[in-house]
Coordinates of C-alpha atoms and ligand atoms in Angstrom, one line a residue:
M1 CA -15.9 21.6 -25.5
T2 CA -17.2 22.0 -29.4
S3 CA -19.0 19.6 -31.4
R4 CA -16.1 19.5 -33.4
D5 CA -13.9 18.5 -30.7
P6 CA -15.9 15.5 -28.4
L7 CA -14.2 14.2 -26.3
L8 CA -14.0 10.6 -24.3
T9 CA -12.9 12.6 -20.9
D10 CA -16.6 14.6 -21.2
M11 CA -18.0 13.5 -17.7
R12 CA -21.7 14.6 -18.6
H13 CA -21.8 11.6 -20.2
A14 CA -22.4 7.9 -17.7
P15 CA -19.8 5.7 -17.5
G16 CA -21.3 1.9 -18.4
W17 CA -21.7 1.0 -14.7
Y18 CA -23.9 3.8 -14.2
A19 CA -25.8 3.4 -17.8
I20 CA -26.7 -0.6 -16.3
L21 CA -28.8 1.2 -13.8
P22 CA -32.3 2.2 -14.0
P23 CA -32.7 6.1 -15.1
P24 CA -32.1 8.4 -12.1
A25 CA -34.7 11.0 -10.7
P26 CA -34.3 14.3 -12.4
A27 CA -31.5 16.4 -10.9
R28 CA -31.8 19.7 -8.2
R29 CA -29.6 22.4 -9.3
L30 CA -28.7 25.4 -6.9
E31 CA -30.3 28.6 -8.3
G32 CA -30.6 31.9 -6.5
R33 CA -28.9 33.4 -3.4
Q34 CA -28.6 31.1 -0.8
A35 CA -26.5 30.7 2.7
A36 CA -25.5 27.5 4.7
D37 CA -23.2 26.6 7.2
W38 CA -21.3 23.8 5.5
V39 CA -21.1 23.5 1.9
V40 CA -18.9 20.6 0.3
I41 CA -18.2 20.6 -3.0
G42 CA -18.0 17.4 -5.0
A43 CA -20.2 14.2 -4.8
G44 CA -17.4 11.3 -5.4
V45 CA -17.4 8.7 -2.1
T46 CA -14.8 11.8 -0.3
G47 CA -17.9 14.4 -0.6
L48 CA -20.5 11.9 0.5
A49 CA -18.5 10.6 3.0
A50 CA -17.7 14.3 4.2
A51 CA -21.5 15.4 4.1
R52 CA -22.8 12.4 6.1
R53 CA -20.5 13.1 9.2
L54 CA -21.0 16.7 9.1
A55 CA -24.7 15.4 9.2
E56 CA -24.2 13.4 12.2
L57 CA -22.0 15.4 14.1
A58 CA -24.4 19.2 13.5
P59 CA -28.1 17.9 13.0
A60 CA -29.6 21.0 13.2
A61 CA -27.0 22.9 10.2
R62 CA -27.9 23.4 7.0
I63 CA -25.4 21.0 4.8
V64 CA -25.4 21.4 1.0
L65 CA -23.8 19.3 -1.1
L66 CA -22.9 20.2 -4.8
E67 CA -21.6 18.4 -7.4
Q68 CA -21.2 19.5 -11.2
Y69 CA -23.0 16.2 -13.1
R70 CA -24.4 13.5 -11.6
I71 CA -23.7 11.6 -8.3
G72 CA -21.7 8.4 -9.6
Y73 CA -19.9 10.3 -12.6
G74 CA -17.4 11.4 -11.0
A75 CA -13.8 9.0 -10.4
S76 CA -15.9 7.3 -7.6
G77 CA -18.6 5.9 -10.4
R78 CA -16.4 5.3 -12.8
N79 CA -13.7 3.3 -11.3
A80 CA -13.2 -0.6 -11.5
G81 CA -15.1 -1.7 -8.1
F82 CA -12.1 -2.7 -5.9
I83 CA -12.5 -1.7 -2.2
I84 CA -9.0 -3.2 -1.4
D85 CA -8.8 -3.2 2.4
T86 CA -5.2 -3.5 2.5
P87 CA -1.9 -1.2 1.3
H88 CA -2.3 -1.3 -3.0
L89 CA 0.3 -0.2 -5.4
T90 CA 2.4 2.0 -1.8
E91 CA 5.3 -1.0 -2.2
G92 CA 7.3 2.9 -2.1
F93 CA 6.4 3.4 1.3
D94 CA 7.8 2.1 4.5
A95 CA 6.2 -0.3 6.8
D96 CA 5.0 2.7 9.8
A97 CA 3.0 4.3 6.3
N98 CA 1.7 1.0 5.2
R99 CA 0.5 0.5 8.2
R100 CA -1.4 3.8 8.4
V101 CA -2.6 3.3 5.2
S102 CA -3.8 -0.2 6.4
R103 CA -5.8 1.3 9.1
L104 CA -7.5 4.1 7.1
V105 CA -8.5 1.2 4.2
I106 CA -9.9 -1.3 6.7
A107 CA -11.8 1.8 8.2
G108 CA -12.9 2.8 4.8
L109 CA -14.2 -0.4 3.7
A110 CA -15.9 -1.0 7.4
E111 CA -17.9 2.6 6.6
L112 CA -18.8 1.3 3.3
E113 CA -19.7 -2.0 4.5
G114 CA -21.8 -0.7 7.1
Q115 CA -23.8 2.3 5.0
V116 CA -24.5 -0.9 2.2
R117 CA -26.1 -3.0 5.0
R118 CA -27.9 -0.4 6.8
Q119 CA -29.8 1.7 3.9
G120 CA -29.9 -1.7 1.8
I121 CA -27.8 -0.1 -0.7
E122 CA -28.2 -2.8 -4.1
C123 CA -24.6 -2.7 -5.7
E124 CA -23.8 -6.0 -6.4
W125 CA -21.7 -6.1 -2.9
S126 CA -19.5 -9.5 -3.7
P127 CA -16.7 -9.8 -0.7
R128 CA -14.8 -12.2 -2.8
G129 CA -11.4 -11.0 -2.5
H130 CA -9.2 -10.0 -5.0
L131 CA -6.3 -10.9 -7.1
T132 CA -3.0 -9.2 -8.4
A133 CA -1.7 -11.0 -11.0
A134 CA 1.4 -11.4 -13.1
V135 CA 1.7 -12.7 -16.9
G136 CA 5.5 -12.4 -17.5
R137 CA 8.5 -14.1 -14.9
R138 CA 9.6 -10.8 -14.3
R139 CA 6.2 -9.4 -13.1
A140 CA 6.2 -12.3 -11.0
A141 CA 9.2 -11.8 -9.4
S142 CA 8.0 -8.1 -8.4
L143 CA 4.9 -10.1 -6.9
R144 CA 7.5 -10.7 -4.0
A145 CA 8.1 -7.2 -3.3
T146 CA 3.7 -6.9 -2.4
C147 CA 4.5 -9.8 -0.1
R148 CA 6.6 -8.1 1.6
M149 CA 4.9 -5.4 2.2
L150 CA 1.5 -7.2 3.0
D151 CA 4.5 -9.2 5.4
A152 CA 5.8 -6.0 6.8
V153 CA 2.0 -4.9 8.0
G154 CA 0.8 -8.5 8.8
E155 CA -2.1 -8.5 6.5
D156 CA -3.6 -11.9 5.5
Y157 CA -2.7 -13.0 1.7
E158 CA -2.1 -16.5 -0.2
W159 CA 0.1 -17.0 -3.1
V160 CA -1.6 -18.5 -6.1
E161 CA -0.2 -19.9 -9.3
G162 CA -0.7 -22.7 -11.9
Q163 CA -3.7 -24.8 -12.2
A164 CA -5.2 -23.4 -9.0
L165 CA -5.0 -20.3 -10.6
A166 CA -6.2 -21.1 -14.1
D167 CA -9.2 -23.2 -12.3
W168 CA -9.8 -20.0 -10.2
T169 CA -9.8 -17.3 -13.3
G170 CA -10.9 -20.0 -16.2
T171 CA -7.9 -18.9 -18.1
P172 CA -4.2 -20.3 -18.0
H173 CA -3.0 -16.6 -19.0
Y174 CA -1.5 -15.8 -15.7
R175 CA 1.7 -17.0 -14.2
A176 CA 1.1 -16.2 -10.5
A177 CA -0.9 -13.8 -8.0
V178 CA -1.1 -12.5 -4.6
F179 CA -4.8 -13.1 -3.3
T180 CA -5.9 -10.7 -0.4
P181 CA -8.9 -12.1 1.0
R182 CA -11.0 -8.9 2.0
T183 CA -11.6 -7.2 -0.9
V184 CA -14.7 -6.1 -2.1
L185 CA -15.8 -6.0 -5.7
V186 CA -18.8 -3.5 -6.3
N187 CA -20.9 -1.9 -9.1
P188 CA -19.1 1.4 -8.2
A189 CA -21.8 4.1 -9.7
A190 CA -24.6 2.0 -8.1
L191 CA -22.6 2.2 -4.7
C192 CA -22.7 6.3 -5.0
R193 CA -26.0 6.1 -5.8
G194 CA -27.0 4.6 -3.0
L195 CA -25.0 6.4 -0.8
G196 CA -26.6 9.8 -1.9
D197 CA -29.6 8.6 -2.1
T198 CA -29.8 7.8 1.5
L199 CA -28.3 10.9 2.9
P200 CA -29.6 12.6 6.0
G201 CA -32.6 15.0 6.0
N202 CA -30.3 17.8 6.8
V203 CA -28.1 17.4 3.7
E204 CA -29.5 19.0 0.3
V205 CA -28.1 17.9 -2.7
Y206 CA -27.8 19.7 -5.6
E207 CA -26.5 18.1 -8.5
E208 CA -25.8 19.7 -12.4
S209 CA -24.3 22.8 -10.4
P210 CA -20.7 23.3 -11.1
V211 CA -18.9 25.7 -8.9
T212 CA -17.1 28.5 -10.6
R213 CA -15.2 29.9 -7.7
V214 CA -14.4 29.9 -4.3
E215 CA -13.1 33.3 -2.3
P216 CA -11.9 32.0 1.0
G217 CA -13.0 34.3 4.1
S218 CA -15.9 34.2 6.4
P219 CA -17.9 33.7 5.4
V220 CA -16.4 31.5 2.0
R221 CA -18.7 32.8 -1.5
I222 CA -19.3 30.0 -3.6
E223 CA -20.2 31.3 -7.5
C224 CA -22.0 27.9 -9.1
A225 CA -23.7 28.3 -12.8
Q226 CA -26.8 29.5 -11.6
G227 CA -26.4 30.6 -8.3
S228 CA -24.2 31.3 -5.4
I229 CA -24.0 30.3 -1.9
R230 CA -22.4 31.5 1.1
A231 CA -21.2 29.0 4.4
S232 CA -19.2 29.7 7.6
R233 CA -17.0 26.3 6.2
V234 CA -16.3 24.6 2.9
L235 CA -15.3 21.3 2.6
L236 CA -13.6 20.6 -1.3
T237 CA -13.6 16.9 -1.9
T238 CA -13.1 17.7 -6.1
N239 CA -10.7 15.0 -7.2
A240 CA -8.4 16.8 -9.5
F241 CA -10.5 19.3 -10.7
V242 CA -9.7 21.1 -7.6
T243 CA -7.3 22.7 -10.4
R244 CA -9.8 24.4 -12.3
L245 CA -10.4 26.5 -9.5
G246 CA -6.6 27.9 -9.2
L247 CA -6.2 25.8 -6.1
L248 CA -3.4 23.1 -5.7
R249 CA -2.1 23.6 -9.1
R250 CA 1.4 22.5 -8.0
E251 CA 0.6 19.7 -6.0
V252 CA -2.0 17.9 -7.2
F253 CA -2.4 17.0 -11.5
P254 CA -5.0 14.6 -13.3
M255 CA -4.5 11.1 -14.7
I256 CA -7.2 9.6 -17.0
A257 CA -7.4 5.8 -16.7
C258 CA -10.1 4.2 -19.2
A259 CA -12.1 1.0 -19.2
S260 CA -15.1 -0.6 -21.0
L261 CA -18.0 -2.9 -19.9
S262 CA -19.3 -5.4 -21.8
R263 CA -23.1 -6.8 -22.3
E264 CA -23.8 -10.0 -20.1
L265 CA -22.4 -13.2 -21.1
T266 CA -25.1 -15.4 -22.4
E267 CA -25.5 -19.2 -20.5
D268 CA -23.1 -20.6 -23.1
E269 CA -20.4 -18.1 -22.5
Q270 CA -20.6 -18.6 -18.7
A271 CA -20.5 -22.2 -19.1
A272 CA -17.4 -22.2 -21.4
M273 CA -15.8 -19.8 -19.1
A274 CA -15.3 -21.7 -16.4
G275 CA -13.8 -20.6 -12.9
V276 CA -15.5 -18.9 -10.2
P277 CA -18.7 -16.9 -11.0
D278 CA -17.2 -13.9 -9.9
W279 CA -13.5 -12.4 -9.3
G280 CA -11.7 -9.3 -9.7
I281 CA -7.8 -9.2 -11.0
T282 CA -5.3 -6.2 -10.6
G283 CA -1.9 -5.8 -12.9
S284 CA -0.9 -3.4 -15.4
A285 CA -4.9 -4.7 -17.1
T286 CA -7.3 -4.9 -14.4
L287 CA -10.3 -7.5 -15.2
R288 CA -13.6 -8.3 -13.4
R289 CA -16.1 -10.9 -14.3
T290 CA -18.7 -9.2 -12.3
R291 CA -22.3 -10.4 -10.6
S292 CA -24.2 -9.4 -13.3
K293 CA -22.7 -11.8 -15.9
R294 CA -20.3 -8.8 -17.4
M295 CA -16.5 -8.6 -18.0
L296 CA -15.0 -5.2 -17.6
F297 CA -11.8 -4.5 -18.9
R298 CA -9.9 -1.6 -17.4
L299 CA -6.4 -0.2 -19.3
G300 CA -4.8 2.6 -20.7
T301 CA -3.4 5.5 -18.3
Y302 CA -2.8 9.1 -19.8
Y303 CA -1.7 12.0 -18.5
R304 CA -3.7 15.1 -19.9
G305 CA -3.1 18.1 -17.9
D306 CA -6.2 19.8 -19.3
F307 CA -8.3 16.9 -18.7
R308 CA -9.0 16.3 -22.4
L309 CA -8.9 12.8 -24.1
S310 CA -10.7 13.0 -27.4
E311 CA -13.0 11.1 -28.6
H312 CA -11.1 9.0 -31.4
W313 CA -9.3 7.5 -28.7
R314 CA -12.8 5.1 -28.2
R315 CA -11.9 3.1 -30.5
R316 CA -7.9 2.6 -30.0
L317 CA -9.1 1.4 -25.9
L318 CA -11.8 -0.7 -27.7
G319 CA -9.6 -2.2 -29.8
M320 CA -6.9 -2.8 -26.8
H321 CA -9.8 -4.1 -24.5
V322 CA -10.9 -6.8 -27.0
A323 CA -7.7 -7.6 -28.0
G324 CA -7.0 -8.0 -24.3
L325 CA -9.9 -10.0 -23.5
R326 CA -9.8 -12.5 -25.9
R327 CA -6.2 -13.3 -25.6
R328 CA -7.3 -14.0 -21.5
F329 CA -10.4 -15.7 -22.5
P330 CA -10.3 -16.9 -26.1
M331 CA -13.8 -18.4 -25.8
L332 CA -15.5 -15.3 -25.5
D333 CA -14.3 -14.1 -29.2
R334 CA -18.2 -12.8 -29.8
L335 CA -18.5 -11.0 -26.4
E336 CA -19.0 -7.2 -27.2
F337 CA -17.9 -4.3 -25.3
E338 CA -21.1 -2.2 -24.8
H339 CA -19.7 1.1 -22.8
T340 CA -16.1 2.4 -22.8
W341 CA -15.2 5.2 -20.9
A342 CA -12.5 7.4 -19.4
G343 CA -12.0 9.2 -15.5
V344 CA -9.9 11.4 -14.0
F345 CA -8.2 10.5 -11.0
C346 CA -6.0 12.6 -8.7
M347 CA -2.5 12.1 -8.4
T348 CA 0.3 13.9 -6.7
R349 CA 4.1 13.4 -7.0
D350 CA 5.2 11.0 -3.8
W351 CA 1.8 9.3 -3.5
V352 CA 0.5 11.1 -0.5
S353 CA -2.6 13.2 -0.5
V354 CA -3.9 16.5 0.8
F355 CA -5.9 17.0 3.8
G356 CA -6.7 19.7 6.1
R357 CA -7.1 23.2 5.9
L358 CA -6.1 25.2 2.7
E359 CA -7.2 28.8 3.1
R360 CA -9.9 30.8 5.4
G361 CA -12.8 28.6 6.0
V362 CA -11.6 26.0 3.2
F363 CA -11.1 22.3 3.9
A364 CA -9.8 19.7 1.6
S365 CA -9.8 16.2 0.9
L366 CA -8.1 14.7 -2.3
G367 CA -5.3 12.7 -4.1
Y368 CA -6.3 9.0 -4.0
A369 CA -4.9 8.0 -6.9
G370 CA -6.3 4.9 -8.6
V371 CA -6.9 3.5 -5.0
G372 CA -9.4 6.1 -3.7
L373 CA -13.0 3.9 -2.7
P374 CA -11.9 3.4 1.1
R375 CA -9.1 5.8 1.1
G376 CA -11.5 8.6 -0.1
T377 CA -14.2 7.4 2.2
I378 CA -12.3 7.2 5.6
S379 CA -10.7 10.9 4.6
G380 CA -13.9 12.4 4.0
R381 CA -15.3 11.6 7.1
L382 CA -12.4 12.5 9.0
L383 CA -12.2 15.6 7.2
A384 CA -15.6 16.5 8.5
E385 CA -14.9 15.6 12.2
F386 CA -11.4 17.5 11.6
A387 CA -13.0 20.6 10.4
M388 CA -15.0 20.4 13.7
G389 CA -12.3 20.4 15.6
S390 CA -11.6 16.9 16.3
D391 CA -8.4 15.1 16.6
S392 CA -8.2 10.8 16.6
E393 CA -5.8 8.6 15.9
L394 CA -7.2 7.9 12.2
I395 CA -6.9 12.0 12.0
R396 CA -3.0 11.5 12.7
D397 CA -2.9 8.7 10.3
V398 CA -4.3 10.8 7.2
Q399 CA -2.5 13.8 8.3
A400 CA 1.1 11.3 8.0
L401 CA 0.0 10.8 4.5
S402 CA -0.7 14.1 3.3
G403 CA 1.2 17.0 2.3
P404 CA 2.6 16.4 -1.4
R405 CA 6.1 18.0 -2.5
R406 CA 5.7 21.0 -5.2
L407 CA 5.1 19.2 -8.6
P408 CA 8.0 21.0 -10.9
P409 CA 6.8 23.6 -13.2
Q410 CA 5.7 22.7 -17.1
P411 CA 7.1 21.8 -19.0
F412 CA 9.2 19.6 -16.8
L413 CA 6.2 17.7 -15.2
G414 CA 5.0 16.9 -18.4
L415 CA 8.2 15.5 -19.9
G416 CA 8.7 13.6 -16.4
I417 CA 5.0 12.2 -16.5
A418 CA 5.0 10.8 -19.9
A419 CA 8.9 9.3 -19.0
R420 CA 7.5 7.5 -16.6
L421 CA 4.7 6.0 -18.0
W422 CA 6.5 5.2 -21.2
W423 CA 9.1 3.2 -18.9
Y424 CA 5.9 1.8 -16.8
R425 CA 4.7 0.4 -20.1
W426 CA 8.1 -1.1 -21.4
R427 CA 8.4 -2.9 -18.4
T428 CA 4.9 -4.3 -18.3
R429 CA 4.6 -4.7 -22.1
S430 CA 3.8 -8.6 -22.0
E431 CA 1.2 -7.8 -19.2
S432 CA -1.8 -6.2 -21.4
Ligands
FAD501 C1 -11.3 4.1 -14.9 C2 -11.0 4.1 -12.8 C3 -10.2 3.3 -12.3 C4 -10.4 2.9 -10.6 N1 -10.6 1.7 -10.0 C5 -10.3 1.9 -9.1 C6 -11.0 0.7 -8.0 O1 -11.0 0.1 -8.6 N2 -10.9 0.8 -6.8 C7 -10.2 1.9 -6.2 O2 -10.4 2.1 -5.0 N3 -10.1 3.2 -6.8 C8 -9.9 3.1 -8.3 N4 -10.0 4.4 -9.2 C9 -10.0 5.6 -8.2 C10 -11.0 6.2 -7.8 O3 -12.0 6.0 -8.5 C11 -10.8 7.6 -7.2 O4 -9.3 7.5 -6.0 C12 -11.6 7.9 -6.4 O5 -13.2 7.7 -6.5 C13 -11.7 9.7 -5.8 O6 -12.7 9.7 -4.8 P1 -12.9 11.5 -4.7 O7 -14.8 11.7 -4.1 O8 -11.8 12.0 -4.1 O9 -13.2 12.2 -6.2 P2 -14.2 11.9 -7.5 O10 -15.3 10.5 -7.4 O11 -14.4 12.0 -8.9 O12 -15.5 13.1 -6.9 C14 -15.1 14.5 -7.1 C15 -16.2 15.2 -7.3 O13 -16.3 16.4 -7.7 C16 -17.2 16.7 -8.6 N5 -16.6 18.0 -8.9 C17 -15.2 18.4 -9.4 N6 -15.2 20.2 -9.5 C18 -16.2 20.8 -9.4 C19 -16.8 21.6 -9.4 N7 -16.2 22.7 -9.3 N8 -18.2 22.0 -8.7 C20 -19.2 20.9 -8.4 N9 -18.7 19.4 -8.5 C21 -17.7 19.3 -8.6 C22 -16.7 15.7 -9.8 O14 -17.7 15.3 -11.0 C23 -16.9 14.5 -9.0 O15 -18.0 14.2 -9.0 C24 -10.0 4.4 -10.4 C25 -10.5 5.5 -11.2 C26 -10.3 5.3 -12.4 C27 -10.8 6.6 -13.1

């Protein structure tokens, strides 16, 4: 990156969720030549869960967790903060696959909840449930597909519409919604930082330590910006950045999603809004009213194979987010967004993930699209168990949902994604 080409996707900048936390302790970087039993590359929720599980299973082992920026700077700290423990955005899966998703996300949420409680992690944990909402008639009809999918896996939900929905959210903007009661809302950067700060003693964390090369073998050799490390086994939990290491280039691709976080609502603004004091709505635009009295607006999803979304998009995104907020809450016409950011999530052709052994000594868990907080958490934990030779029903679930089909080569991939995004935006044009 040069100063003439600043990027909104430059992950060296903290997302809004992180910027509202107290400053962190200085980063410790990997330097010199080192050796470890296990190395985990990437400290999002997947890598944090993997490192913790390795440490539990092998308390005498030296486990090193490497992160290119700070813990909480990746997608796991940049997202909208919905921990959804029902199948979400998987209406295209059959009932058997959705039952597997269900078991995994329930286990993922339980794991996060256990850590938050045991370690006393402060992350605005709010077990409020969430609404999947529709503005237009056509979109409301498509929510019925969500209900059929939830029925097929035996999940609890509630259909909400009319005045009941307006009373809940404080706006008459939405036509209908499906309420799933067990979703938890969090500040995701605080969650990640808390998980990182409370790792077992035999996990050494090195931040600001980008890995530039992974050479499979026995041992696996890893080159970092300022050092190198050899390890018996390496777990890659790097999200779509795995392609930058020359791996999985025909299996996964990066999608960029954008969000803004407001300043704190004043007392007058809170009173004018009505509705319950904190809630979360997903749909083609995602909205939250947070426990810390801020509004989050997430809209704008783009494909950039090179991970680059220029800084000049910030103004355009901010304009979209302000307009979307005011359409729903005209009484918040003076509310400014203090932070706007972009994050990368990892897509595959058919929404299935990558899990298992990639090469000699190298394992991977990634590809959790826009719903990775519980899926990434449980899959990271299961990858640690799998790499140690375990088998379980949950491991078979995650394996059954893995193995993406190969992507078409460029330029067909780019053209195909552009066409699908255009079609999605056209169908949901009244929803933003
Ligand atoms: C705007 C947005 C909103 C979203 N909303 C939600 C939501 O509400 N709920 C939900 O469940 N999911 C949501 N998601 C998706 C979710 O954030 C991801 O699926 C999930 O965080 C993936 O976790 P991960 O650990 O696999 O990846 P990441 O969190 O990206 O972690 C990978 C880590 O690897 C590091 N890394 C990569 N390459 C290297 C390298 N070479 N060397 C060292 N470190 C490296 C990265 O810096 C990063 O920290 C959203 C995503 C975005 C972008």
